[in-house]
JSON list of C-alpha atoms and ligand atoms in Angstrom, two decimals:
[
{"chain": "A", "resi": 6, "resn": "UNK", "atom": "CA", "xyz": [11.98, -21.55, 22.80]},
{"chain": "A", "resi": 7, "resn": "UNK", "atom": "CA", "xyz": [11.97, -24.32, 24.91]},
{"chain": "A", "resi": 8, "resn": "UNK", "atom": "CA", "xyz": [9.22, -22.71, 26.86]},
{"chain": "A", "resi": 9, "resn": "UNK", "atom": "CA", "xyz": [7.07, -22.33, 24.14]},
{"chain": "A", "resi": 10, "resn": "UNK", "atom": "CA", "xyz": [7.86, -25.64, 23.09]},
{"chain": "A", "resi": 11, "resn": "UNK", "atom": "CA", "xyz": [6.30, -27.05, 26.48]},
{"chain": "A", "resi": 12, "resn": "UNK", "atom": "CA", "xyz": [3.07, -25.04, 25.81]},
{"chain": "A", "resi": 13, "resn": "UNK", "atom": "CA", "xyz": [2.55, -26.74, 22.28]},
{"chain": "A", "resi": 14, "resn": "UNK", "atom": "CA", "xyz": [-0.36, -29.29, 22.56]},
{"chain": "A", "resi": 15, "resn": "UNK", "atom": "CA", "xyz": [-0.52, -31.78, 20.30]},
{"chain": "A", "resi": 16, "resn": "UNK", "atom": "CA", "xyz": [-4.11, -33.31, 19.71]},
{"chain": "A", "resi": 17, "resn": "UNK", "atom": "CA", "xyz": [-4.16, -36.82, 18.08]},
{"chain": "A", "resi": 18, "resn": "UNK", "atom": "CA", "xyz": [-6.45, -37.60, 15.31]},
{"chain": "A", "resi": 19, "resn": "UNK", "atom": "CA", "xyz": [-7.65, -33.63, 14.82]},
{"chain": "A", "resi": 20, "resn": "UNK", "atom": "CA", "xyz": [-9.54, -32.84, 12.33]},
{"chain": "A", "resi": 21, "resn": "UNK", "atom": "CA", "xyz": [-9.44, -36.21, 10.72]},
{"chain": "A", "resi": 22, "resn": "UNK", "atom": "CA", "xyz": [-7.68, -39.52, 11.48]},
{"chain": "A", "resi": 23, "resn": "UNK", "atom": "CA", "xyz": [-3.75, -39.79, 11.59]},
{"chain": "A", "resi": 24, "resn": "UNK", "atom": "CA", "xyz": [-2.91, -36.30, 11.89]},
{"chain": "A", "resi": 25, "resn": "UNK", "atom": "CA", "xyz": [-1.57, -34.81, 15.04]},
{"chain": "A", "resi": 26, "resn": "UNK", "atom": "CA", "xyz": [-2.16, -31.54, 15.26]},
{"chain": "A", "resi": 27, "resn": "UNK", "atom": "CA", "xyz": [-0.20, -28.81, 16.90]},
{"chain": "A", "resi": 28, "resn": "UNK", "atom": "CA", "xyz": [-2.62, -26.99, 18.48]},
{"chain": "A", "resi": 29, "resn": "UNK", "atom": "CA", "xyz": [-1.19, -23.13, 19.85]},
{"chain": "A", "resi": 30, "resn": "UNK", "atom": "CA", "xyz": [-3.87, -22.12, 21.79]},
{"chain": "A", "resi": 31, "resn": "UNK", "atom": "CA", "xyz": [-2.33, -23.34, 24.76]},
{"chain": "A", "resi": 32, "resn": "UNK", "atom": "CA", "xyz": [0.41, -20.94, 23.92]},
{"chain": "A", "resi": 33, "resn": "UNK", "atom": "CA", "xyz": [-1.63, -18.13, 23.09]},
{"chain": "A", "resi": 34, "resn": "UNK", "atom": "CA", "xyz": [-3.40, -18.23, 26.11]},
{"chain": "A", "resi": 35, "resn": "UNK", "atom": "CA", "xyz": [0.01, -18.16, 28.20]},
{"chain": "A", "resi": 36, "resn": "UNK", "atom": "CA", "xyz": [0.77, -14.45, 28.46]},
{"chain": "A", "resi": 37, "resn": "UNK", "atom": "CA", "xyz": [4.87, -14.99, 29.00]},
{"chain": "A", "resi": 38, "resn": "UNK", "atom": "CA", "xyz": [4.50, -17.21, 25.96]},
{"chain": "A", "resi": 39, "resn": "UNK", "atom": "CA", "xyz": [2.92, -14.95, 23.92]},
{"chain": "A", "resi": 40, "resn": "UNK", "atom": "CA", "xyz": [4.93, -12.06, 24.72]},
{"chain": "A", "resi": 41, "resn": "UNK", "atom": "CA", "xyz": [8.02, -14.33, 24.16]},
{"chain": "A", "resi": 42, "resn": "UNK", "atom": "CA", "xyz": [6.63, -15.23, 20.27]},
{"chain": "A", "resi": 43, "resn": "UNK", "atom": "CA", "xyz": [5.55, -11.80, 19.49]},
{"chain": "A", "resi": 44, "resn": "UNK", "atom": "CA", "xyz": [9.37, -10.46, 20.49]},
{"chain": "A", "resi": 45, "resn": "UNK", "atom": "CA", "xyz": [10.71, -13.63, 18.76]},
{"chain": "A", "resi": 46, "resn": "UNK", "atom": "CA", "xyz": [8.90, -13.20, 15.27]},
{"chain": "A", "resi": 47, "resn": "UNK", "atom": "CA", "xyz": [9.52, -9.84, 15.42]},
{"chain": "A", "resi": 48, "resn": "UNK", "atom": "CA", "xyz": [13.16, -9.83, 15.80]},
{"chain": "A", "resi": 49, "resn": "UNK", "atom": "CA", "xyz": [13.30, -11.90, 12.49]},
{"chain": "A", "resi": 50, "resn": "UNK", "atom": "CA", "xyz": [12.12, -9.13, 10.87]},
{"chain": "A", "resi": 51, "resn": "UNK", "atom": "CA", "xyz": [13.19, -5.78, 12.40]},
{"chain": "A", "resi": 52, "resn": "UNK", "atom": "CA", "xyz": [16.27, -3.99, 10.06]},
{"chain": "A", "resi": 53, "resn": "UNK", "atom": "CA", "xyz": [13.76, -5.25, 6.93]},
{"chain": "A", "resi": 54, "resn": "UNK", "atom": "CA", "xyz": [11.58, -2.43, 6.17]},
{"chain": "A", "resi": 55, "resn": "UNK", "atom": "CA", "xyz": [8.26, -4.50, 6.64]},
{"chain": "A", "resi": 56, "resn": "UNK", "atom": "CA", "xyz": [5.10, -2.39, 5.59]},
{"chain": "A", "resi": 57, "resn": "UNK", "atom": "CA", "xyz": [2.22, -5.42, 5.86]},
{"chain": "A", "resi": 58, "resn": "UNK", "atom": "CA", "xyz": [2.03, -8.46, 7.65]},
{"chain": "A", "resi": 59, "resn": "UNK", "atom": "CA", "xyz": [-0.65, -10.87, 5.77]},
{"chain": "A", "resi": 60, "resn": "UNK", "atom": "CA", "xyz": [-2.01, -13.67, 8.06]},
{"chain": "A", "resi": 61, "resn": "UNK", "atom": "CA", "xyz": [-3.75, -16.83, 6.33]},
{"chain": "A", "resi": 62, "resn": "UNK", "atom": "CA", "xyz": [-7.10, -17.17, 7.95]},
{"chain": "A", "resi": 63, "resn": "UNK", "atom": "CA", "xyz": [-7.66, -18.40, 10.71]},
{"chain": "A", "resi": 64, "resn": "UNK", "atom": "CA", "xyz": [-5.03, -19.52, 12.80]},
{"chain": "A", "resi": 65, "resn": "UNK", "atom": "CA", "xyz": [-2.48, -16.92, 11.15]},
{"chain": "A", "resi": 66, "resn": "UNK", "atom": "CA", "xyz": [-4.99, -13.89, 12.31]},
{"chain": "A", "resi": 67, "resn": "UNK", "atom": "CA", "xyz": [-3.03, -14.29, 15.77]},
{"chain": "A", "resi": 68, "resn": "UNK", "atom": "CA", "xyz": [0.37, -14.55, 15.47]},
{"chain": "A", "resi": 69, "resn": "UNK", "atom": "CA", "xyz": [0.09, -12.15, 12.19]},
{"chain": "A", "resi": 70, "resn": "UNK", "atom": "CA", "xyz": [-1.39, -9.69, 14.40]},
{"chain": "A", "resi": 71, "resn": "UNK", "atom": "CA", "xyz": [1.04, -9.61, 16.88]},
{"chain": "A", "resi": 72, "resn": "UNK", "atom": "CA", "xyz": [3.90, -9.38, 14.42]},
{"chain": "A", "resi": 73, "resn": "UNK", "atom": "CA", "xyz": [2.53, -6.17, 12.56]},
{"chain": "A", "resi": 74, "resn": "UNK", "atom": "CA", "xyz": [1.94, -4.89, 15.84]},
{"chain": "A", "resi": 75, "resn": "UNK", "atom": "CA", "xyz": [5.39, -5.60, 17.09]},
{"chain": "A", "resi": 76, "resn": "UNK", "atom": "CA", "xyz": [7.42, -4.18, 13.58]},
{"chain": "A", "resi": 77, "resn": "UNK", "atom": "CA", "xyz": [4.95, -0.91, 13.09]},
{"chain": "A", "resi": 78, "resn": "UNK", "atom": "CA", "xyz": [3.16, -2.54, 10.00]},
{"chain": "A", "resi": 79, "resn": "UNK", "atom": "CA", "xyz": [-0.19, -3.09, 8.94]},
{"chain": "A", "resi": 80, "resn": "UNK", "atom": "CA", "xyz": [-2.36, -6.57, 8.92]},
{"chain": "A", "resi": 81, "resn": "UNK", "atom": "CA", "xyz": [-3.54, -8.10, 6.03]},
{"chain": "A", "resi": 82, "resn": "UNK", "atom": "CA", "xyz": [-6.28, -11.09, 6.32]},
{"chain": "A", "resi": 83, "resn": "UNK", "atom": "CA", "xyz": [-6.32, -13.90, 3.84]},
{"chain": "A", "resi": 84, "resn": "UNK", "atom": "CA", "xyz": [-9.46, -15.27, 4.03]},
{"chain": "A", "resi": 85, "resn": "UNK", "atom": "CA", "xyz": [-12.21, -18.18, 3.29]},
{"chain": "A", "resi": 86, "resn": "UNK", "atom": "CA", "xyz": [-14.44, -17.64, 0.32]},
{"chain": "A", "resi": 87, "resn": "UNK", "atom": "CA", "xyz": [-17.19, -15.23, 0.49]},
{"chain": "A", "resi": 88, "resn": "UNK", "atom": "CA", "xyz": [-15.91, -13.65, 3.77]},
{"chain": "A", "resi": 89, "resn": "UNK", "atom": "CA", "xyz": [-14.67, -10.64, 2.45]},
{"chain": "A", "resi": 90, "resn": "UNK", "atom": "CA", "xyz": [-16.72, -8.10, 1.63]},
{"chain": "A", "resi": 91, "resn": "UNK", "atom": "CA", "xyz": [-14.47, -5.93, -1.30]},
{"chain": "A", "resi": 92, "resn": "UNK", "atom": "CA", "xyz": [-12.88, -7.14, -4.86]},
{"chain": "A", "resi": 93, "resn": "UNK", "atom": "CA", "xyz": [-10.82, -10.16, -4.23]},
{"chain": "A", "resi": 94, "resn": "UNK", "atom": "CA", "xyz": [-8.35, -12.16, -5.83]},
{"chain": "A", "resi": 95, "resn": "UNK", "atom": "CA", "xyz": [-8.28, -15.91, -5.59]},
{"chain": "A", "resi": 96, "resn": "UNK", "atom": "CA", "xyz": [-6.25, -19.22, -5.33]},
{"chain": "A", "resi": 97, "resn": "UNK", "atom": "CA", "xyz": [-6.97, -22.82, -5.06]},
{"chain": "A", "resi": 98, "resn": "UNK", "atom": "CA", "xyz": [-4.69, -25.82, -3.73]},
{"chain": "A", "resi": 99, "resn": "UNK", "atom": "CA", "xyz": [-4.97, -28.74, -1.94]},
{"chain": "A", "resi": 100, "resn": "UNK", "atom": "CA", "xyz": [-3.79, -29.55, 1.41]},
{"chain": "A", "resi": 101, "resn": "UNK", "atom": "CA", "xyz": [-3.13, -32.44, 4.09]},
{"chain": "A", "resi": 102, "resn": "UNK", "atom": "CA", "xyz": [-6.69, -32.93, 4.72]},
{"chain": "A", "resi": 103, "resn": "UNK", "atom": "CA", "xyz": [-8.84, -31.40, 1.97]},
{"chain": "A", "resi": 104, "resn": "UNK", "atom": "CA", "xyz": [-8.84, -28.88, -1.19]},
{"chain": "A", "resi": 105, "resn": "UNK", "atom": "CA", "xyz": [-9.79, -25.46, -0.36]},
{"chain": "A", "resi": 106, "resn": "UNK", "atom": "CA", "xyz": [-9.39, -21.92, -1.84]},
{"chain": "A", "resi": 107, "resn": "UNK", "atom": "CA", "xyz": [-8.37, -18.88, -0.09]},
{"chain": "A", "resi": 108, "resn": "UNK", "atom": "CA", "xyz": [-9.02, -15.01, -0.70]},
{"chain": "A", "resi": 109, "resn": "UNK", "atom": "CA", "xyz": [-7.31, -11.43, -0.62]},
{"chain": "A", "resi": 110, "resn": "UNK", "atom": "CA", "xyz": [-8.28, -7.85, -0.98]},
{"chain": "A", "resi": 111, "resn": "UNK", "atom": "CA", "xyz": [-7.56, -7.10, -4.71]},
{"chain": "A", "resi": 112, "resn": "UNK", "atom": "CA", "xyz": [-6.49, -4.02, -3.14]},
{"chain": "A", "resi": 113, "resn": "UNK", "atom": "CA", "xyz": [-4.51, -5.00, 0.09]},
{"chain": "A", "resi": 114, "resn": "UNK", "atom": "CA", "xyz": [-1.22, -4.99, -1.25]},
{"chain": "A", "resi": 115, "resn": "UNK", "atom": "CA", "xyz": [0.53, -2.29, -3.34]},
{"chain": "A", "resi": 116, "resn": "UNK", "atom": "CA", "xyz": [4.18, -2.02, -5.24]},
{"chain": "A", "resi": 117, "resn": "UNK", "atom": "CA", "xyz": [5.43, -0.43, -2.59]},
{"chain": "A", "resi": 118, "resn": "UNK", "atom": "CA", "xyz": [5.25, -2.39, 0.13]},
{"chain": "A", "resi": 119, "resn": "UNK", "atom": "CA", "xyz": [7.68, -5.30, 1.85]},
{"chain": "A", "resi": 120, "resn": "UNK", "atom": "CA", "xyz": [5.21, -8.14, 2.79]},
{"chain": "A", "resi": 121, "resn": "UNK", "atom": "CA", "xyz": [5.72, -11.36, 5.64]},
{"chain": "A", "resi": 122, "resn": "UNK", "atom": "CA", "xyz": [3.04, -13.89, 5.06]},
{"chain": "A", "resi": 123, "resn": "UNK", "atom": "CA", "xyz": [2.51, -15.96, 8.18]},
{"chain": "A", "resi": 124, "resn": "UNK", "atom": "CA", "xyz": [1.01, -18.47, 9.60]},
{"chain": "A", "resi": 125, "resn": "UNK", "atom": "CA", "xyz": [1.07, -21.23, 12.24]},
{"chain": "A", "resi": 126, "resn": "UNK", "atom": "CA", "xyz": [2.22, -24.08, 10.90]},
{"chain": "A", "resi": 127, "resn": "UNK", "atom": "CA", "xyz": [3.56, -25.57, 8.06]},
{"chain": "A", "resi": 128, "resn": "UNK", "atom": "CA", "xyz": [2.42, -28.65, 7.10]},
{"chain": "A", "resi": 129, "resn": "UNK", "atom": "CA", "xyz": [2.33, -29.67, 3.10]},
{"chain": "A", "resi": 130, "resn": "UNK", "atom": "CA", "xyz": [3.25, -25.98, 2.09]},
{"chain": "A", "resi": 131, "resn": "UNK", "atom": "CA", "xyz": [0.25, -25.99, -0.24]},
{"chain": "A", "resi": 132, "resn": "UNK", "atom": "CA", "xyz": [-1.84, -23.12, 1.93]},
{"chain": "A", "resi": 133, "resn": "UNK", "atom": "CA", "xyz": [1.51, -20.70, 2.02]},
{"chain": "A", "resi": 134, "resn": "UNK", "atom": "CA", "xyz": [1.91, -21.46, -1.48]},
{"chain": "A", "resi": 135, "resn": "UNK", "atom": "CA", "xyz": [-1.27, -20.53, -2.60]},
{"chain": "A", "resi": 136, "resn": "UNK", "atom": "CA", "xyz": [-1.06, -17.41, -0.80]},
{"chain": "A", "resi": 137, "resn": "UNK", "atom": "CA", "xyz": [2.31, -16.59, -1.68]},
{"chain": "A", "resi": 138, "resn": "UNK", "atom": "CA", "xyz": [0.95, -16.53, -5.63]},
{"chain": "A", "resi": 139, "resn": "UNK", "atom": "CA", "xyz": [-1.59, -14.15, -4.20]},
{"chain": "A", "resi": 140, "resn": "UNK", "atom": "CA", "xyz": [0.45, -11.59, -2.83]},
{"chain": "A", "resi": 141, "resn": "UNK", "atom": "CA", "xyz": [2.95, -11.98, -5.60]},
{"chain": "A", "resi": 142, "resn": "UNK", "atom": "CA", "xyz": [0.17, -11.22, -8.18]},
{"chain": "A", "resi": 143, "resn": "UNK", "atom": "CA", "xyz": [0.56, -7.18, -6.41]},
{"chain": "A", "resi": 144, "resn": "UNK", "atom": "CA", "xyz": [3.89, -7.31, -6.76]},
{"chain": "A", "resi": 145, "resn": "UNK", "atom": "CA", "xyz": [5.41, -5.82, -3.79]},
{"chain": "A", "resi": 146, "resn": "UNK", "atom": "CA", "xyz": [9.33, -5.14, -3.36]},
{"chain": "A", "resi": 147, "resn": "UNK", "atom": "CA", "xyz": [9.60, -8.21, -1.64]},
{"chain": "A", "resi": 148, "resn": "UNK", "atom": "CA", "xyz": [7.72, -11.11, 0.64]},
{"chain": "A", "resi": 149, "resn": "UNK", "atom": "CA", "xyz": [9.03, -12.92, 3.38]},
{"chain": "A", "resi": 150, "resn": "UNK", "atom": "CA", "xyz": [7.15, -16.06, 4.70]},
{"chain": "A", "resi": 151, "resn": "UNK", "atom": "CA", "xyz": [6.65, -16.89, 8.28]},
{"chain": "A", "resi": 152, "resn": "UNK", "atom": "CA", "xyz": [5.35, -19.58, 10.48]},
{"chain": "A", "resi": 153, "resn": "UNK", "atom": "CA", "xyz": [5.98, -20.76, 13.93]},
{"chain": "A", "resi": 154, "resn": "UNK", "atom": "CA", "xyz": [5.92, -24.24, 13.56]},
{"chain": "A", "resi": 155, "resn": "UNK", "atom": "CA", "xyz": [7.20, -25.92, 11.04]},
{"chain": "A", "resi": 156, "resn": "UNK", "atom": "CA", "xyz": [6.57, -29.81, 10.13]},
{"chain": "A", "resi": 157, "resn": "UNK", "atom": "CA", "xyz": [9.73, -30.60, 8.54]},
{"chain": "A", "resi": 158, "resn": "UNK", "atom": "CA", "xyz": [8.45, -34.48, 7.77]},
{"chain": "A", "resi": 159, "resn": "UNK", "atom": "CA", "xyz": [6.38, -33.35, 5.49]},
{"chain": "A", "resi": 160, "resn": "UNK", "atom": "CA", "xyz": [8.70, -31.37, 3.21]},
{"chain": "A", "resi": 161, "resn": "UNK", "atom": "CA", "xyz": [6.39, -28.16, 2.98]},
{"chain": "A", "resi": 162, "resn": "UNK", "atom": "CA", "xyz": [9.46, -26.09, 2.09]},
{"chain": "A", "resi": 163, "resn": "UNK", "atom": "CA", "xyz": [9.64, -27.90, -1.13]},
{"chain": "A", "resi": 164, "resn": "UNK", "atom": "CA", "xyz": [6.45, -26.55, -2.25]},
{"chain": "A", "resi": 165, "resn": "UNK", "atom": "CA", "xyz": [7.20, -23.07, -1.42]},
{"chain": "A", "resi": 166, "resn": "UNK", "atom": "CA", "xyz": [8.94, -20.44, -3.86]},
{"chain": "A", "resi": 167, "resn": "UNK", "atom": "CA", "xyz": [12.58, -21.12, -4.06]},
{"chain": "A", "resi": 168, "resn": "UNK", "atom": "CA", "xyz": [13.27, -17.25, -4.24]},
{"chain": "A", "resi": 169, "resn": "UNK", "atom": "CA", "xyz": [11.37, -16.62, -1.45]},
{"chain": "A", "resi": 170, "resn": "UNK", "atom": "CA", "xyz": [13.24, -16.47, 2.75]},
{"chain": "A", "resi": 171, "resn": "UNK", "atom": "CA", "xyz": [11.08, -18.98, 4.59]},
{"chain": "A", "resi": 172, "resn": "UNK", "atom": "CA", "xyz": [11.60, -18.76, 8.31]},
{"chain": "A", "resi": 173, "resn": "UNK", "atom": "CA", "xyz": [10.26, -20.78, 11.42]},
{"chain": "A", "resi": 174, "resn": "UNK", "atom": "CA", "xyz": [10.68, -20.30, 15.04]},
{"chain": "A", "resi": 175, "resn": "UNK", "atom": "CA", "xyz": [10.55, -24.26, 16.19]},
{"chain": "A", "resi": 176, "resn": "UNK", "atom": "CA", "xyz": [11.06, -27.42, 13.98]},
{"chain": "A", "resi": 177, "resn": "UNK", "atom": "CA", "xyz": [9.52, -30.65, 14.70]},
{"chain": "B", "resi": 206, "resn": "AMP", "atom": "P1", "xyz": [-0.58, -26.91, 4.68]},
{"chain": "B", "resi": 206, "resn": "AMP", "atom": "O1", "xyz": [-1.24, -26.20, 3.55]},
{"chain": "B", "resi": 206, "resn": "AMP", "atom": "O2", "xyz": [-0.63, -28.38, 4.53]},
{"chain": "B", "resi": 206, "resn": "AMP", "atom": "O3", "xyz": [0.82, -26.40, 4.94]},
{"chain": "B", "resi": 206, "resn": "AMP", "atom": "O4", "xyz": [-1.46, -26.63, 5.96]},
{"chain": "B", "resi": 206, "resn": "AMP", "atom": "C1", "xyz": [-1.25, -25.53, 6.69]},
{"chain": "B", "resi": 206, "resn": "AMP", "atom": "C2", "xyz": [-2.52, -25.08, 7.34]},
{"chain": "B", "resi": 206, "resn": "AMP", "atom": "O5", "xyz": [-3.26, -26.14, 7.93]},
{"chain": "B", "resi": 206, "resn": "AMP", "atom": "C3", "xyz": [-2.17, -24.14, 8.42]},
{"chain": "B", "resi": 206, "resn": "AMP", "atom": "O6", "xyz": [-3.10, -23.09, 8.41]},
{"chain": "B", "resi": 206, "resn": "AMP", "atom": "C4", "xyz": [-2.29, -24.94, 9.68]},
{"chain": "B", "resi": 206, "resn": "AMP", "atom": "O7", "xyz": [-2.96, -24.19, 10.65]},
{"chain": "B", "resi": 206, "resn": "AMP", "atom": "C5", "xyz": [-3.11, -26.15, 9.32]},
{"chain": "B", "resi": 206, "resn": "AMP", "atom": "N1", "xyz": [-2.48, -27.43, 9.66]},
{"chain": "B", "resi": 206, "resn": "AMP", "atom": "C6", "xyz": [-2.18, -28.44, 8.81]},
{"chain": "B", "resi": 206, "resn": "AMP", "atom": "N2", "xyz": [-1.66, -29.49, 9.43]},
{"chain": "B", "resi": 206, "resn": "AMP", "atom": "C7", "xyz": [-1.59, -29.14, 10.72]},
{"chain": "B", "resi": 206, "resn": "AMP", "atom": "C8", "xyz": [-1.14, -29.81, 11.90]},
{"chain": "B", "resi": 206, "resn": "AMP", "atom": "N3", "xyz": [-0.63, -31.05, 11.86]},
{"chain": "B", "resi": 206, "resn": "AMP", "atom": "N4", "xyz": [-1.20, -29.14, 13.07]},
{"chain": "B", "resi": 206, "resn": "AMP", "atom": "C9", "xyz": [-1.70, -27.89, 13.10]},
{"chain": "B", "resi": 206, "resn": "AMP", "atom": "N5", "xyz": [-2.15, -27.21, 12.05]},
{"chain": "B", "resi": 206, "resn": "AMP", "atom": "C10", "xyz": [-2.11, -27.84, 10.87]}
]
């Protein structure tokens, strides 16, 4: 982890003033690092019968990837508005720099399956949160959530489902 750790970059003042963001694509681009999180994310999840891996656009697209890869499942994408094409569902929140709304296939998840949402980083929760109410709207068995980072200042866990098994790979 500590390896990973020292491929983190953090970029002051990204996207907006005060924020330092963690920015992974100095890990990604790092092939023992990324072979290192895609075995690490994957071993969180590998007795649990995971059928779908949903990754929050766009950020979450990578590590998501690698995970549903890794555990045999499929890929989900939650996405902007208007970028995907079928019937979609939809959620709004706010988040540490901005409001948005995010999408899903109305058809992406069914009652069958065992879902991990993931994405990069936690910051104020509000993103995973929205998407968590997506997914849970197809009521699969069960969903994990997933990120690699995880910004413990700011408390995202507290806006995340209580019933739901949140999981990080490095705390800051
Ligand atoms: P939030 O909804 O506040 O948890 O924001 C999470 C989303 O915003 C994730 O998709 C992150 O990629 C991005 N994000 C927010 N804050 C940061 C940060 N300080 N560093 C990197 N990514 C961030």
């Amino acid at each position: 982890m500590e390896y990973i750790k020292s491929r983190i970059r953090d970029v002051y003042d990204f996207p907006q003033k005060g924020v330092v963001f963690k920015d992974l694509t100095t890990v990604f681009k790092d092939p023992r690092a990324l072979h290192i999180i895609g075995w690490d994310l994957s071993q969180i999840y590998r007795d649990k019968g995971v059928t779908k891996v949903v990754g929050i656009e766009s950020r979450g697209f990578i590590g998501g990837s690698i995970l549903a890869f890794e555990l045999g499942a499929g890929f989900v994408p939650v996405r902007k508005p208007g970028k995907l094409p079928a019937d979609t569902l939809q959620a709004s929140y706010d988040k540490e720099y901005g409001k948005d709304t995010i999408e899903i296939h109305r058809d992406a998840i069914t009652e069958d399956d065992i879902v991990v949402l993931h994405d990069d980083v936690l910051a104020t929760g509000g993103t995973m949160a929205a998407a968590y109410e997506l997914v849970k709207r197809m009521n699969p068995k069960k969903i994990y959530i997933n990120f690699i980072i995880e910004l413990g200042m700011l408390n995202g866990r507290a806006n995340l489902p209580a019933d739901a098994e949140v999981t990080s790979l490095i705390k800051y």
